[in-house]
mmCIF file of C-alpha atoms and ligand atoms in Angstrom:
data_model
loop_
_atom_site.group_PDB
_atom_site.id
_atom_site.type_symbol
_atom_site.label_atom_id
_atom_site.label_comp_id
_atom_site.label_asym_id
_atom_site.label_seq_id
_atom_site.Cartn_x
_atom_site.Cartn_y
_atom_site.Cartn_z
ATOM 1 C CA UNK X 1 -83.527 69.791 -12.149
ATOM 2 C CA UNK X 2 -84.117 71.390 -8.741
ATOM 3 C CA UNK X 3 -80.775 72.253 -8.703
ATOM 4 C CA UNK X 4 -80.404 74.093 -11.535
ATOM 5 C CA UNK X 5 -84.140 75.576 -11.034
ATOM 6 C CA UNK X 6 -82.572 77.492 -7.696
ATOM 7 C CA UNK X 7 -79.393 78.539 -9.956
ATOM 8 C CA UNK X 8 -81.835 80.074 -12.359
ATOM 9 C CA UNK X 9 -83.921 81.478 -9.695
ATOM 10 C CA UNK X 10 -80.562 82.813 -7.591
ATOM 11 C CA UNK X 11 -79.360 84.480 -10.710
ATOM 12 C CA UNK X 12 -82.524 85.803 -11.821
ATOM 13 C CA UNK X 13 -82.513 87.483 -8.137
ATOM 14 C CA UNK X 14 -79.253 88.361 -8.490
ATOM 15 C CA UNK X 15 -79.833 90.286 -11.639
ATOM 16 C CA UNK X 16 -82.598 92.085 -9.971
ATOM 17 C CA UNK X 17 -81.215 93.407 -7.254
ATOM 18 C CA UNK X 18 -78.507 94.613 -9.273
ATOM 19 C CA UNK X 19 -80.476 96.423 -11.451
ATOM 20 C CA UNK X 20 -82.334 98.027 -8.400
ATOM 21 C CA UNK X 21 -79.796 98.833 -6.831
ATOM 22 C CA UNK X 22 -78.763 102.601 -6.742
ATOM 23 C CA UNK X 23 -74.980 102.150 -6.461
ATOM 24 C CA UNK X 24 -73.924 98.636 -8.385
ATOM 25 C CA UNK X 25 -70.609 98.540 -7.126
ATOM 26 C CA UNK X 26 -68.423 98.811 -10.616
ATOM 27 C CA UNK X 27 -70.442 102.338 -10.608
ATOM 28 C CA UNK X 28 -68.900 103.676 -7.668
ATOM 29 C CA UNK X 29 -65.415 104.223 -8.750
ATOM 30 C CA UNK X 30 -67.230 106.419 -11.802
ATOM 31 C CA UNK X 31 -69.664 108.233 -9.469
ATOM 32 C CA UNK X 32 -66.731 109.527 -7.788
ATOM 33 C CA UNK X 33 -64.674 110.140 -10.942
ATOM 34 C CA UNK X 34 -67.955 112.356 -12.159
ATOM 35 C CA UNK X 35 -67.734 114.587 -8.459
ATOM 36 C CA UNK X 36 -68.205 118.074 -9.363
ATOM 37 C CA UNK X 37 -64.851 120.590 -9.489
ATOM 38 C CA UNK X 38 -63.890 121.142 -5.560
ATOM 39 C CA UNK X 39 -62.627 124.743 -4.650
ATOM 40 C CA UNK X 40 -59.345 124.555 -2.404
ATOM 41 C CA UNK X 41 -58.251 127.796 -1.314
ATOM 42 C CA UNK X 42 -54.536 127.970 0.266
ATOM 43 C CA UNK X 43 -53.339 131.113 2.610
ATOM 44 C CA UNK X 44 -49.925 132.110 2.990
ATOM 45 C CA UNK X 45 -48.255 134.036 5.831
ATOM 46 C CA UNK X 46 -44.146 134.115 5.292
ATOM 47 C CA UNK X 47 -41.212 136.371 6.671
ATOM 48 C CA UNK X 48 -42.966 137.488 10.009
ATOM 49 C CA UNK X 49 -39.939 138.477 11.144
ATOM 50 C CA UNK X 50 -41.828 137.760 15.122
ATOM 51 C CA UNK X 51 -44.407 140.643 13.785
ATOM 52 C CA UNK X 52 -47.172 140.184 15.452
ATOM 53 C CA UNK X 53 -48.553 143.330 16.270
ATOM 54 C CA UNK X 54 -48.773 146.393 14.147
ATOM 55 C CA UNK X 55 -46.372 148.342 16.442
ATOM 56 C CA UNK X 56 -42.463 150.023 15.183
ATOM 57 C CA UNK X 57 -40.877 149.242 18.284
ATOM 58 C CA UNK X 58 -37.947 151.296 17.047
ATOM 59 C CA UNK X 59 -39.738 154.693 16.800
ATOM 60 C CA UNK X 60 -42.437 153.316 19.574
ATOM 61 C CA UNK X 61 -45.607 154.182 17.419
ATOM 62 C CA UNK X 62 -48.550 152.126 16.034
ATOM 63 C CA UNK X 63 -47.201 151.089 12.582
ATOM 64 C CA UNK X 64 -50.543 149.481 10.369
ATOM 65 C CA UNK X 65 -48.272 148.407 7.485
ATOM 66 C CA UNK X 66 -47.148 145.455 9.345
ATOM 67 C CA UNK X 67 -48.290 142.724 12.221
ATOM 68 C CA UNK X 68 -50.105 138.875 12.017
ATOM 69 C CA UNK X 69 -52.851 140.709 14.404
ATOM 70 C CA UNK X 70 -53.463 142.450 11.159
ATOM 71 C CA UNK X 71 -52.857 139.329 8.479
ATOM 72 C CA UNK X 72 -55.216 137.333 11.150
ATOM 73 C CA UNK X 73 -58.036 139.609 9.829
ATOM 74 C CA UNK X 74 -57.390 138.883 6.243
ATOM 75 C CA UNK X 75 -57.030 135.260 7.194
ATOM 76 C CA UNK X 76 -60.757 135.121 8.847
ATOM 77 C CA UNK X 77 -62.209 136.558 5.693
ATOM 78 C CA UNK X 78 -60.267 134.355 2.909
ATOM 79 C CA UNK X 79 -61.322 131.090 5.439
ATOM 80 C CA UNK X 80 -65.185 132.431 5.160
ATOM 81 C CA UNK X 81 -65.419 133.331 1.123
ATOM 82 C CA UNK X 82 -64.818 129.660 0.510
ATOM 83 C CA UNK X 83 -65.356 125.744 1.981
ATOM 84 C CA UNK X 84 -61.675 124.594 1.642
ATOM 85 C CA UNK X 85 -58.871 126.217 3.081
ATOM 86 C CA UNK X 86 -55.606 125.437 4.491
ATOM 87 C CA UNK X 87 -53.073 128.183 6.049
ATOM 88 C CA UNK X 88 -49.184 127.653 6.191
ATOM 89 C CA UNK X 89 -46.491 129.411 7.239
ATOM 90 C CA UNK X 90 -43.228 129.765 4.819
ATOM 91 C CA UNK X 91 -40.181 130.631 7.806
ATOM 92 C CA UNK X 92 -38.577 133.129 9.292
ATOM 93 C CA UNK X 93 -41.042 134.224 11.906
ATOM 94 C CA UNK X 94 -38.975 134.070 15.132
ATOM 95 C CA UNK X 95 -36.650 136.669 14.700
ATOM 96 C CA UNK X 96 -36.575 140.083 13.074
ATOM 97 C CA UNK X 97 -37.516 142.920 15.614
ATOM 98 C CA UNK X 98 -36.980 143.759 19.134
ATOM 99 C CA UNK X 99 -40.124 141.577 20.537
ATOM 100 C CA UNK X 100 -38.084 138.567 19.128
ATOM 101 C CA UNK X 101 -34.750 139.508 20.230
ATOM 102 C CA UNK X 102 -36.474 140.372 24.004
ATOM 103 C CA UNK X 103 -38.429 136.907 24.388
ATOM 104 C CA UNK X 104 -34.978 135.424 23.093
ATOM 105 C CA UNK X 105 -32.253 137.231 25.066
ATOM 106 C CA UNK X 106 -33.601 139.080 27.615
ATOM 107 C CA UNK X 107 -37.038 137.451 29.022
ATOM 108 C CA UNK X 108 -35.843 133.376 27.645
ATOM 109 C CA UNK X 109 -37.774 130.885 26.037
ATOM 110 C CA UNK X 110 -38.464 128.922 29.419
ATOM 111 C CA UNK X 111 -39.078 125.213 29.464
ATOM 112 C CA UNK X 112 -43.200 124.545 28.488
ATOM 113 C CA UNK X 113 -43.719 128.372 27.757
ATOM 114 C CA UNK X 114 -45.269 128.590 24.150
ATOM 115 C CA UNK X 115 -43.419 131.391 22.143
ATOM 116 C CA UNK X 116 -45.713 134.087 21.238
ATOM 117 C CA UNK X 117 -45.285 133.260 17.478
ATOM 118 C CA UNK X 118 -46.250 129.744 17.960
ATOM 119 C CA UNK X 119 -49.375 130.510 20.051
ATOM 120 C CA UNK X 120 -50.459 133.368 17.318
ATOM 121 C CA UNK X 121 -50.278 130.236 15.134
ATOM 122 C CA UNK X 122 -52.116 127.647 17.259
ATOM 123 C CA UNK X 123 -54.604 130.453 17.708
ATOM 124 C CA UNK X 124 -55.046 130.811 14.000
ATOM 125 C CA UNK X 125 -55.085 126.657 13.535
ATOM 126 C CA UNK X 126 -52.225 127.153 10.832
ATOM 127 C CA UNK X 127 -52.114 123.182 9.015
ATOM 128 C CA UNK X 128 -48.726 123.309 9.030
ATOM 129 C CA UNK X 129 -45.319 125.588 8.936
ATOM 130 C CA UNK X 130 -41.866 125.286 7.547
ATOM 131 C CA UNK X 131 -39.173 127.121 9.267
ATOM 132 C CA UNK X 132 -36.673 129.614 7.570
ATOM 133 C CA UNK X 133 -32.985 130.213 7.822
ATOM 134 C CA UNK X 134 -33.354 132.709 10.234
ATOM 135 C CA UNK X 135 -35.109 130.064 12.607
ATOM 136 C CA UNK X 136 -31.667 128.815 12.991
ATOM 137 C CA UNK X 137 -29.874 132.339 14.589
ATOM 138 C CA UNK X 138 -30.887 131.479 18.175
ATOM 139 C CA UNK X 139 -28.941 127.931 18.398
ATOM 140 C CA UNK X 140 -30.495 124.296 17.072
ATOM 141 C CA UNK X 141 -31.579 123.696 20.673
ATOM 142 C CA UNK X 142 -33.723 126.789 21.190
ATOM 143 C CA UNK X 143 -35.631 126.357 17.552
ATOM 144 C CA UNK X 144 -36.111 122.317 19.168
ATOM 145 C CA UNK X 145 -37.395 123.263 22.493
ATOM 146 C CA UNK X 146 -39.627 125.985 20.395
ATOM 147 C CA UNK X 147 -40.781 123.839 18.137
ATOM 148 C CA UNK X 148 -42.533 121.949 21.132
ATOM 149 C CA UNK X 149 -45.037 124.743 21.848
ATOM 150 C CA UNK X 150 -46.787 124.183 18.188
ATOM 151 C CA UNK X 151 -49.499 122.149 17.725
ATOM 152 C CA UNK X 152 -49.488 121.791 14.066
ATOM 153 C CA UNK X 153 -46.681 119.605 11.972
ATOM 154 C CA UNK X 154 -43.380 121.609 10.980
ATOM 155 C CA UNK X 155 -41.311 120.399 7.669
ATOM 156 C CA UNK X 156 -38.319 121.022 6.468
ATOM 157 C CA UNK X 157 -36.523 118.358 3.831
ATOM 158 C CA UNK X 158 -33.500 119.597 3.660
ATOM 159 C CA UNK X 159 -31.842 119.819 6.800
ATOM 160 C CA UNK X 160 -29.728 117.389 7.758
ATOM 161 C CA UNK X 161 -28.744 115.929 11.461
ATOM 162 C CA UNK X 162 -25.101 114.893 10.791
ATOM 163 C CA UNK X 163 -25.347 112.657 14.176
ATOM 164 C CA UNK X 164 -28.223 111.069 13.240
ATOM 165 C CA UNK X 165 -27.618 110.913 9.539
ATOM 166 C CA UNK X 166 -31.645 111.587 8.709
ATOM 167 C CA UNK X 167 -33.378 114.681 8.349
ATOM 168 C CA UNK X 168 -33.220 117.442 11.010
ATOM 169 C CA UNK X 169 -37.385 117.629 11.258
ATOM 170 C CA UNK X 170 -39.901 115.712 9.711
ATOM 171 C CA UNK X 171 -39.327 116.487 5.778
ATOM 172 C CA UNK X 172 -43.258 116.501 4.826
ATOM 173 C CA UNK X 173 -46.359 115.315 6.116
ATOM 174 C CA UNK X 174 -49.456 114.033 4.647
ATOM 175 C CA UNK X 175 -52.293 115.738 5.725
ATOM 176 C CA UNK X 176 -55.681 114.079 5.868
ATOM 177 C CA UNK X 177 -58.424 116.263 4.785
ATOM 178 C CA UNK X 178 -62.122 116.122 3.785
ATOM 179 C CA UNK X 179 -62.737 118.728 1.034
ATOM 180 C CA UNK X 180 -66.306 120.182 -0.005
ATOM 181 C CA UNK X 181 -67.301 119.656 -3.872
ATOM 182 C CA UNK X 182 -69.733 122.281 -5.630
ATOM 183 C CA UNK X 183 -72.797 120.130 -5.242
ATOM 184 C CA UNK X 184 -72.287 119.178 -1.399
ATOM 185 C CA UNK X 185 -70.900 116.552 -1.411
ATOM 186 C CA UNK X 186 -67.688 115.820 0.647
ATOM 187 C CA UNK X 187 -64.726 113.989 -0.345
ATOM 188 C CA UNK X 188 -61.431 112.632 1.570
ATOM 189 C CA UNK X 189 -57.872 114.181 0.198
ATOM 190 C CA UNK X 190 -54.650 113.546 1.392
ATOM 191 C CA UNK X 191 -52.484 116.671 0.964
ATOM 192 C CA UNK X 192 -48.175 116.003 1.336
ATOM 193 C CA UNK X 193 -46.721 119.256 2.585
ATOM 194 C CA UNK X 194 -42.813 119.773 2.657
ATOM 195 C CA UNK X 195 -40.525 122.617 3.020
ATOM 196 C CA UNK X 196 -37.572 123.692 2.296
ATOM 197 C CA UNK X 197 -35.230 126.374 3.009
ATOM 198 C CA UNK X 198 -31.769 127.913 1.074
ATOM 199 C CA UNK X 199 -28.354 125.621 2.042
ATOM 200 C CA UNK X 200 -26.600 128.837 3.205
ATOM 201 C CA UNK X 201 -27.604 128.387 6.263
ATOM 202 C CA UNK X 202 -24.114 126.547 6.823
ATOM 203 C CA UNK X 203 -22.391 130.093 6.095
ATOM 204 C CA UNK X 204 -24.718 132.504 7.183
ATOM 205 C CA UNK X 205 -25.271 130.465 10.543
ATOM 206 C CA UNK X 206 -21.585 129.047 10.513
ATOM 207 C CA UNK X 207 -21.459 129.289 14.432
ATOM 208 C CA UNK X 208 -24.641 127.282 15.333
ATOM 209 C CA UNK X 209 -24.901 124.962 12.387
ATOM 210 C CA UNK X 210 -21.631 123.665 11.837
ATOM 211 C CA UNK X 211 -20.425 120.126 12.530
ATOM 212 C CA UNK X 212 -23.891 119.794 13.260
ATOM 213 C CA UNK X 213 -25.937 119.702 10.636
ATOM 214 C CA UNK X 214 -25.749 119.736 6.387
ATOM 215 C CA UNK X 215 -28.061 121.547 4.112
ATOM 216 C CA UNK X 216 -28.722 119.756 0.848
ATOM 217 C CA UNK X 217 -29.739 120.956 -2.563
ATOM 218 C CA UNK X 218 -33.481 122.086 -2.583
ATOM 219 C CA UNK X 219 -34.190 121.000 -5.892
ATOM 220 C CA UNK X 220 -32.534 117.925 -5.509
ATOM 221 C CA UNK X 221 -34.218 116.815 -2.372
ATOM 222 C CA UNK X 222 -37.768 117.794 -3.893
ATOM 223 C CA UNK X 223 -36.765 115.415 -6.722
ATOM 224 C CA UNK X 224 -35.997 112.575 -4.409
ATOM 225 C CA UNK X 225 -38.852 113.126 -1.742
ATOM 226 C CA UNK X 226 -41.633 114.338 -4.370
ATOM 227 C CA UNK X 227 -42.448 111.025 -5.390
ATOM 228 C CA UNK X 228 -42.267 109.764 -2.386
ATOM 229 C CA UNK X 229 -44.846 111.320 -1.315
ATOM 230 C CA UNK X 230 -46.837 110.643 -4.252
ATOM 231 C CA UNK X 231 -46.154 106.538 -3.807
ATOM 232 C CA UNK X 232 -47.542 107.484 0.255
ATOM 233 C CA UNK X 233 -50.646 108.719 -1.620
ATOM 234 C CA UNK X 234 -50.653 112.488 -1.619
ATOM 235 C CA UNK X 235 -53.145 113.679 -4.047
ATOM 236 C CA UNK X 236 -51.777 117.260 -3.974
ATOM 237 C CA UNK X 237 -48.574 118.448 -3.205
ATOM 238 C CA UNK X 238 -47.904 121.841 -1.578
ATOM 239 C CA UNK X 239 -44.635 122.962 -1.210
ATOM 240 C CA UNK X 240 -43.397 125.512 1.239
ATOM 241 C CA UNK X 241 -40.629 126.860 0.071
ATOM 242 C CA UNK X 242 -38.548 129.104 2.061
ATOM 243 C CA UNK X 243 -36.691 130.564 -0.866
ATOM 244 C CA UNK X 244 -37.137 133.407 -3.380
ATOM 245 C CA UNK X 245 -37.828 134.225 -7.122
ATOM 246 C CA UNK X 246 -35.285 134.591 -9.340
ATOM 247 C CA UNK X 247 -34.027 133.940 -12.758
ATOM 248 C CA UNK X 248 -30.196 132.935 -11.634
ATOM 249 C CA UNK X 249 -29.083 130.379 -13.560
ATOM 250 C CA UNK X 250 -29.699 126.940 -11.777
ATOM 251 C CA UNK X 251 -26.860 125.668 -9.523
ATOM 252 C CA UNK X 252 -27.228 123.334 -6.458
ATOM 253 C CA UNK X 253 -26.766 126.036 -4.125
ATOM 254 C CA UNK X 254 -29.061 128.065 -5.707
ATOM 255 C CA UNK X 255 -30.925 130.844 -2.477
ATOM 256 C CA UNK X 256 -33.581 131.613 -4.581
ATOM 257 C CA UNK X 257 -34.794 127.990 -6.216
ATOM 258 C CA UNK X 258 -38.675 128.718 -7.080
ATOM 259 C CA UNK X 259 -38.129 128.849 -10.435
ATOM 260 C CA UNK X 260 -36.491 125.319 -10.763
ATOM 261 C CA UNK X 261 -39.004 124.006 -8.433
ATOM 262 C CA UNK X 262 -41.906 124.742 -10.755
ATOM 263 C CA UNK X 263 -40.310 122.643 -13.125
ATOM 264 C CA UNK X 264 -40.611 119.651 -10.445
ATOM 265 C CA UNK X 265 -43.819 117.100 -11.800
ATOM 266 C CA UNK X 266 -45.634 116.653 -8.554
ATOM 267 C CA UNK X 267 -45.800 119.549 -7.604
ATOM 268 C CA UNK X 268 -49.093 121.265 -7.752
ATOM 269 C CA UNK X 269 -48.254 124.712 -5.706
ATOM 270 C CA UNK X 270 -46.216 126.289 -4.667
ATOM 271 C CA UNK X 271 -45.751 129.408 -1.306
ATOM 272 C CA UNK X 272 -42.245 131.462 -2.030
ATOM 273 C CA UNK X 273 -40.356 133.548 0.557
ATOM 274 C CA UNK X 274 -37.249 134.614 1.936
ATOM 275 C CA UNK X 275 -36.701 137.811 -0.603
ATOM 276 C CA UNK X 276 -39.830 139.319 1.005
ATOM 277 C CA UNK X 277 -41.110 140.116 -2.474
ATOM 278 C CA UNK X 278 -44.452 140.020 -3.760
ATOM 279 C CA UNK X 279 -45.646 137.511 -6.247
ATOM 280 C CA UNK X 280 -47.951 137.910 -8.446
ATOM 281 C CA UNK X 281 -46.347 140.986 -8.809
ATOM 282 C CA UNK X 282 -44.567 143.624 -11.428
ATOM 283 C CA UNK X 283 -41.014 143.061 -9.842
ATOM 284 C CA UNK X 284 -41.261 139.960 -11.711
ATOM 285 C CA UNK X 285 -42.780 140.706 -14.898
ATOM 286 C CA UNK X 286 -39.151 139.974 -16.450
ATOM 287 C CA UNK X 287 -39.070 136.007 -15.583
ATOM 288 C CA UNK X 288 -39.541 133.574 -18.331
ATOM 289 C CA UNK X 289 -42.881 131.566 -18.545
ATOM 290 C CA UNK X 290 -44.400 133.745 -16.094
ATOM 291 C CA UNK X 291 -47.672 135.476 -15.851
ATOM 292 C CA UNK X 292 -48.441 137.392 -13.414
ATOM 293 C CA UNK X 293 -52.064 138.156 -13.889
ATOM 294 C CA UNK X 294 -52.304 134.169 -12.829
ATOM 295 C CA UNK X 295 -49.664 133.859 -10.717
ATOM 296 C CA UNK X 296 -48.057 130.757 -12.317
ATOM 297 C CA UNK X 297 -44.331 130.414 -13.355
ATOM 298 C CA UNK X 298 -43.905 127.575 -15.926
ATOM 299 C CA UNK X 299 -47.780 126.961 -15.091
ATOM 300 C CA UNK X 300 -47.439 126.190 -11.209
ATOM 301 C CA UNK X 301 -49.549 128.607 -8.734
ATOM 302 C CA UNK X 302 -46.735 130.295 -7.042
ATOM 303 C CA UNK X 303 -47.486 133.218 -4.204
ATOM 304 C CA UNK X 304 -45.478 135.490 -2.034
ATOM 305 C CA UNK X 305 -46.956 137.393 0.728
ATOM 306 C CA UNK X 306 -44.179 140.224 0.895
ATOM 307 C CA UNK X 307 -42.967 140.177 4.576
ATOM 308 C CA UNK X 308 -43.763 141.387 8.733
ATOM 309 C CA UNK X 309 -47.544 140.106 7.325
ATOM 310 C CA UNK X 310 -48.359 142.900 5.138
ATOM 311 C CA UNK X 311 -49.980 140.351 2.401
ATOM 312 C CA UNK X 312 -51.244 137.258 2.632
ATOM 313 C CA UNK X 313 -50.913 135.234 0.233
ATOM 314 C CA UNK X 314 -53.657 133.412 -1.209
ATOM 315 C CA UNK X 315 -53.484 130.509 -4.212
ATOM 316 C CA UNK X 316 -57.089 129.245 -5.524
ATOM 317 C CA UNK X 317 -57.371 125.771 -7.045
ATOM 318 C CA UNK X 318 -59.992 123.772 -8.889
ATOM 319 C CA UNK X 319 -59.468 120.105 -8.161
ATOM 320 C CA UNK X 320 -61.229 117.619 -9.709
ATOM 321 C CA UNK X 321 -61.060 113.625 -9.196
ATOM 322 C CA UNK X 322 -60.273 112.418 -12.977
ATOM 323 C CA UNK X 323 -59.927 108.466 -13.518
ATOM 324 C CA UNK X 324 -59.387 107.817 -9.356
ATOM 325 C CA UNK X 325 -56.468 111.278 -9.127
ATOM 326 C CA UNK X 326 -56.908 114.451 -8.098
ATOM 327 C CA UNK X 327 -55.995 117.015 -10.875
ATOM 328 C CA UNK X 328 -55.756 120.458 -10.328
ATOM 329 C CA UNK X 329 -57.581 122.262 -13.425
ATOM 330 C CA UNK X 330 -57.215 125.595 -12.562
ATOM 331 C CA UNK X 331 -55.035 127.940 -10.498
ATOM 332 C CA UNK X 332 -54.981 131.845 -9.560
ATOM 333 C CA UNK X 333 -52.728 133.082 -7.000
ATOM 334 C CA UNK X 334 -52.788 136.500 -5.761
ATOM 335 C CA UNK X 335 -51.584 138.632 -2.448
ATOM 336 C CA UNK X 336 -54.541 140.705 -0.374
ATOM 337 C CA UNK X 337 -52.455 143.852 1.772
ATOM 338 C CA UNK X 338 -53.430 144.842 5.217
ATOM 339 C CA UNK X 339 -52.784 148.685 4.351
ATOM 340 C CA UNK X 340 -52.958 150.556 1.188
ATOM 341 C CA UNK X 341 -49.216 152.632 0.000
ATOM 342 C CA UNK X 342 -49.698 155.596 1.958
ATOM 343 C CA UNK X 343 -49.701 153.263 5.032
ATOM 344 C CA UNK X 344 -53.664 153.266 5.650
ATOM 345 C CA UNK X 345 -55.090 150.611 7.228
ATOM 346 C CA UNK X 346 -57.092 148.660 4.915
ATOM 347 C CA UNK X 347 -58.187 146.080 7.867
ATOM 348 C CA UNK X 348 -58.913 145.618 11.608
ATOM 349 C CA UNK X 349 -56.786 144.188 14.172
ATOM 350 C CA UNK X 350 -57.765 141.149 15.042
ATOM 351 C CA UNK X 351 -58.650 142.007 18.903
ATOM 352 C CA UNK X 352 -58.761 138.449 19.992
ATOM 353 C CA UNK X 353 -55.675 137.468 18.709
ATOM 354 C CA UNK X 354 -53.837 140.971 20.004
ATOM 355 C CA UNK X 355 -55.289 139.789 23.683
ATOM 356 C CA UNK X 356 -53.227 136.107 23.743
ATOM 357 C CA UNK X 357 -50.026 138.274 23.038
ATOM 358 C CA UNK X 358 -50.434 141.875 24.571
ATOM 359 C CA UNK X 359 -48.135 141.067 27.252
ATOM 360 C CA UNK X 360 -45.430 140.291 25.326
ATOM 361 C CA UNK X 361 -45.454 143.207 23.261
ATOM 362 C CA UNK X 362 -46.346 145.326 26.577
ATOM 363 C CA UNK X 363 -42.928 143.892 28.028
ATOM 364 C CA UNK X 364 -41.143 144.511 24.784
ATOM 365 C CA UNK X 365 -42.127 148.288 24.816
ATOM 366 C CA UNK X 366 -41.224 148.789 28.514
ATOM 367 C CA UNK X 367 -37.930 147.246 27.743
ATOM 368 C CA UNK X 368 -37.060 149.658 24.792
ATOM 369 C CA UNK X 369 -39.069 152.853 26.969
ATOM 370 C CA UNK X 370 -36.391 151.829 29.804
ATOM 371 C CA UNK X 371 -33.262 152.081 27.507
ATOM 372 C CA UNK X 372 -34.428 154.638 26.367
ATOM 373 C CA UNK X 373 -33.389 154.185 22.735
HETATM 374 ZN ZN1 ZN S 401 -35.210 133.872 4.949
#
C-alpha cells in the first residue's frame, strides 16, 4: 500500500512539474524548428589581381575604378545593414599588377613577412579564401610560405599533391557560427566552405605544377566531397568557386564549371570568378534557367564581383531551421560597384586599411618612377 501510495504520489509530481514546466523536453526540438527566418548575408571579393589600392601604376595616377581599399568600404557597410555576414575571397589576388610582381621579384616574400594581400585580408577578418590559378605563377613553395601569413582557413578541393597523394590544401572547412534570427534569438550553424579552381592549371602553369601536383575535375570532386561535408554536419554549403559562367557544354575539364555546379544538391550558394564578369548581370541574360533579376542559375544564388575589387559581391539568404535542417527559403544575389561608368567614385577609401599597406604601394611607385617607364 505505501508503496504504491509514493508511486502515485511520485507520478502525480511528476506530472506536475511537467506541466509547469516552460520547456518539457520533447518541446524543445519544435521550439527550435518554429525559430523565426534568420538573415545570412554573404560578401564576395574575387580576381584582385594584388589591387589593393585605387592607384594605375602603369600611367602612375589615382585610378577609383579599382582597389580592396575601395571594396573595404563597401564591405563595412554590407557587414552593418544586416546581423549575419560572412566575407570570402574567390582567387587570384596575388598577382596581376606591378605591386604584385615588385613584392614577388624585386622586394621577396621574406620568411614571417605577411604579404600585403593577406594582411588587407586579416585586416578585413575575411572567414575564409580559396586561391585561384594564378596563385600558382610564383612557384608551389612561395603560395605555401604565403599562405602562412593568413589567419583565416584557405580551401581548395581540387588540387592534388602527387607526393603525398591527398589534397594540396585543406579541401573545405566547416565553419562554426552563431547566426541572429528575426526575433533575437541566436542560433549555432555550421557552414562547410570549399573551393575550387579550373584543372588548367597543369598547362597554363606547366613549369611550376608539373610532376608535382594533379588538378581533378571540379564537378566531380564537388560530387564526391559535397556530401561529405553534409555527413560532417554542414548545414549550408558555400562554394567558392574559382571558375566562370558559361554555357559550354559540360566536359571534365570544363574552365568555366558554375553552371554544372548549380546542378550539385548540397549546394546552397554559390561565389563565381576567374572570367572577371559580373553576375547578376546582362552578359548573361542568354544562359538557360537563369534569372538575373535574382541572381540564381538553375535556382542556386550565384554572384560575381567583376575583378581588381570594383564590385563586391553580395548573396542574401533566408534560412530557416525546418524539421532539425537548415533550409535556405530565399536567395537574391547582386554586385554593389565602387565607381559609377564614367569612373566616379561612388565610395571612400577605406583610410585605415590604405595605412597597413601604404608602404608597399609607396615602394611599388618609386620602383616604376625609377625605371622610368
Ligand atoms: Zn583565374
Amino acid at each position: 500500500m505505501r508503496r504504491t501510495k509514493s508511486i502515485t504520489l511520485l507520478l502525480l509530481t511528476l506530472i506536475l512539474i511537467w506541466q509547469s514546466s516552460p520547456t518539457p523536453s520533447f518541446a524543445v526540438e519544435s521550439r527550435v524548428d518554429s525559430s523565426e527566418m534568420v538573415k545570412l548575408r554573404i560578401l564576395e571579393t574575387t580576381d584582385l589581381h594584388a589591387s589593393l589600392v585605387n592607384y594605375d601604376y602603369y600611367q602612375t595616377k589615382v585610378d577609383n575604378r579599382i582597389g580592396l581599399v575601395k571594396t573595404s568600404t563597401l564591405i563595412k557597410q554590407a557587414r552593418k545593414e544586416v546581423e549575419n555576414s560572412l566575407l570570402f575571397d574567390n582567387g587570384d589576388h596575388l598577382k596581376g599588377n606591378p605591386l604584385g610582381e615588385y613584392l614577388v621579384r624585386v622586394r621577396g616574400l621574406h620568411k614571417g613577412k605577411i604579404h600585403p594581400v593577406y594582411r588587407a585580408f586579416n585586416y578585413l577578418h575575411y572567414d575564409a579564401i580559396t586561391i585561384g590559378n594564378h596563385e600558382f605563377n610564383y612557384g608551389l613553395s612561395f603560395i605555401k610560405e604565403a599562405l602562412k601569413g593568413l589567419k583565416m582557413p584557405y580551401v581548395n578541393a581540387n588540387v592534388y599533391s602527387l607526393k603525398k597523394e591527398k589534397p594540396l590544401f585543406k579541401p573545405y572547412v566547416i565553419l562554426n557560427r552563431e547566426v541572429l534570427d528575426e526575433k533575437g534569438e541566436f542560433h549555432p550553424i555550421k557552414i562547410g566552405v570549399i573551393g575550387f579552381m579550373p584543372t588548367q592549371i597543369m598547362k597554363w602553369d606547366k613549369a611550376n605544377l608539373e610532376g608535382k601536383v594533379m588538378a581533378k575535375p571540379i564537378v566531380e570532386t564537388a560530387k564526391e566531397l559535397v556530401p561529405q561535408m553534409k555527413a560532417e554536419g554542414a548545414d549550408i554549403i558555400i562554394a567558392l568557386a574559382h571558375t566562370g559562367i558559361s554555357d559550354e557544354p559540360y566536359h571534365p575539364d570544363t574552365e568555366n564549371a558554375i553552371y554544372y555546379l548549380t546542378k550539385i544538391p548540397g549546394i546552397d550558394a554559390i561565389l563565381a570568378g576567374h572570367s572577371h564578369g559580373i553576375f547578376p548581370g546582362p552578359a548573361y541574360s542568354y544562359l538557360p534557367h537563369t534569372n538575373i533579376e535574382t541572381g540564381k542559375i538553375n535556382g542556386k544564388p550565384v554572384v560575381m564581383a567583376g575583378a581588381f575589387g570594383n564590385r563586391l559581391g553580395i548573396i542574401d539568404l533566408k534560412i530557416k531551421k525546418i524539421a532539425g535542417r537548415w533550409m535556405v527559403l530565399q536567395s537574391s544575389s547582386t554586385t554593389r560597384a565602387i565607381a559609377d561608368e564614367n569612373g566616379n567614385s561612388l565610395v571612400k577609401a577605406d583610410k585605415a586599411l590604405f595605412k597597413r599597406i601604404k608602404k608597399d604601394h609607396e615602394e611599388t611607385v618609386q620602383f616604376i618612377k625609377k625605371l622610368g617607364l
